[in-house]
Amino acid sequence: MRILAIDQSTTSTCALVVDDSGTGKIVETIEHQQFYPEPGWVEHDGDELIQNIQRCIDHCDDISAIGIDN
């Protein structure tokens, strides 16, 4: 079984695939834009985040499960 772990962080979307032996390999990292509407605030474009997640999934083959971390 291969598990895809997606980390949706403040600066990027990262995809890591873990195989049966427990070995993990980063298969894709995509940075996204950040917007600062006020001091101390940060916002992201939700459509861009969804597109980046889809691009990460598209780079993976034979996945049995997906976990998402934010």
XYZ file of C-alpha atoms in Angstrom:
70
model
C 0.000 0.000 0.000
C 1.257 3.488 -0.864
C 0.006 6.427 1.167
C 0.068 10.006 -0.063
C 0.564 12.626 2.658
C -0.215 16.203 1.634
C 1.103 19.041 3.792
C -0.742 22.285 3.075
C 1.481 24.805 4.846
C 1.688 28.574 4.950
C 4.142 28.787 2.058
C 3.629 25.636 -0.036
C 1.826 22.395 -0.781
C 4.051 19.334 -0.383
C 3.292 15.722 -1.353
C 5.087 12.813 0.312
C 4.502 9.165 -0.637
C 5.145 6.452 1.959
C 5.583 2.886 0.658
C 5.029 -0.522 2.299
C 8.449 -0.439 3.943
C 7.717 2.929 5.589
C 10.100 4.820 3.329
C 8.905 8.309 2.445
C 9.758 10.264 -0.682
C 8.791 13.853 -1.465
C 7.299 13.802 -4.955
C 6.228 17.425 -5.353
C 6.458 20.804 -3.616
C 4.581 23.813 -4.991
C 4.860 27.286 -3.481
C 1.792 29.512 -3.425
C 1.172 33.234 -3.185
C 0.617 34.945 0.108
C -1.370 38.139 0.576
C -0.923 40.498 3.520
C -4.106 42.633 3.769
C -3.111 44.041 7.177
C -0.052 43.897 9.416
C 0.181 40.471 11.043
C -2.361 38.898 8.669
C -1.759 36.427 5.847
C -4.312 35.157 3.335
C -4.244 32.629 0.503
C -6.289 32.099 -2.649
C -8.395 28.986 -1.976
C -8.614 28.143 -5.693
C -4.818 28.208 -5.968
C -4.496 25.875 -2.963
C -6.956 23.364 -4.480
C -5.101 23.498 -7.827
C -1.780 22.868 -6.059
C -3.227 19.890 -4.174
C -4.542 18.446 -7.456
C -1.144 18.931 -9.112
C 0.492 17.038 -6.239
C -2.003 14.175 -6.571
C -1.387 14.061 -10.340
C 2.331 13.366 -9.700
C 1.569 10.161 -7.765
C 0.742 6.675 -9.035
C -0.883 3.691 -7.340
C -2.036 5.458 -4.161
C -4.224 3.564 -1.659
C -4.940 6.383 0.798
C -4.480 10.135 1.218
C -3.895 12.137 4.398
C -3.976 15.945 4.526
C -2.227 18.124 7.108
C -2.763 21.848 7.414
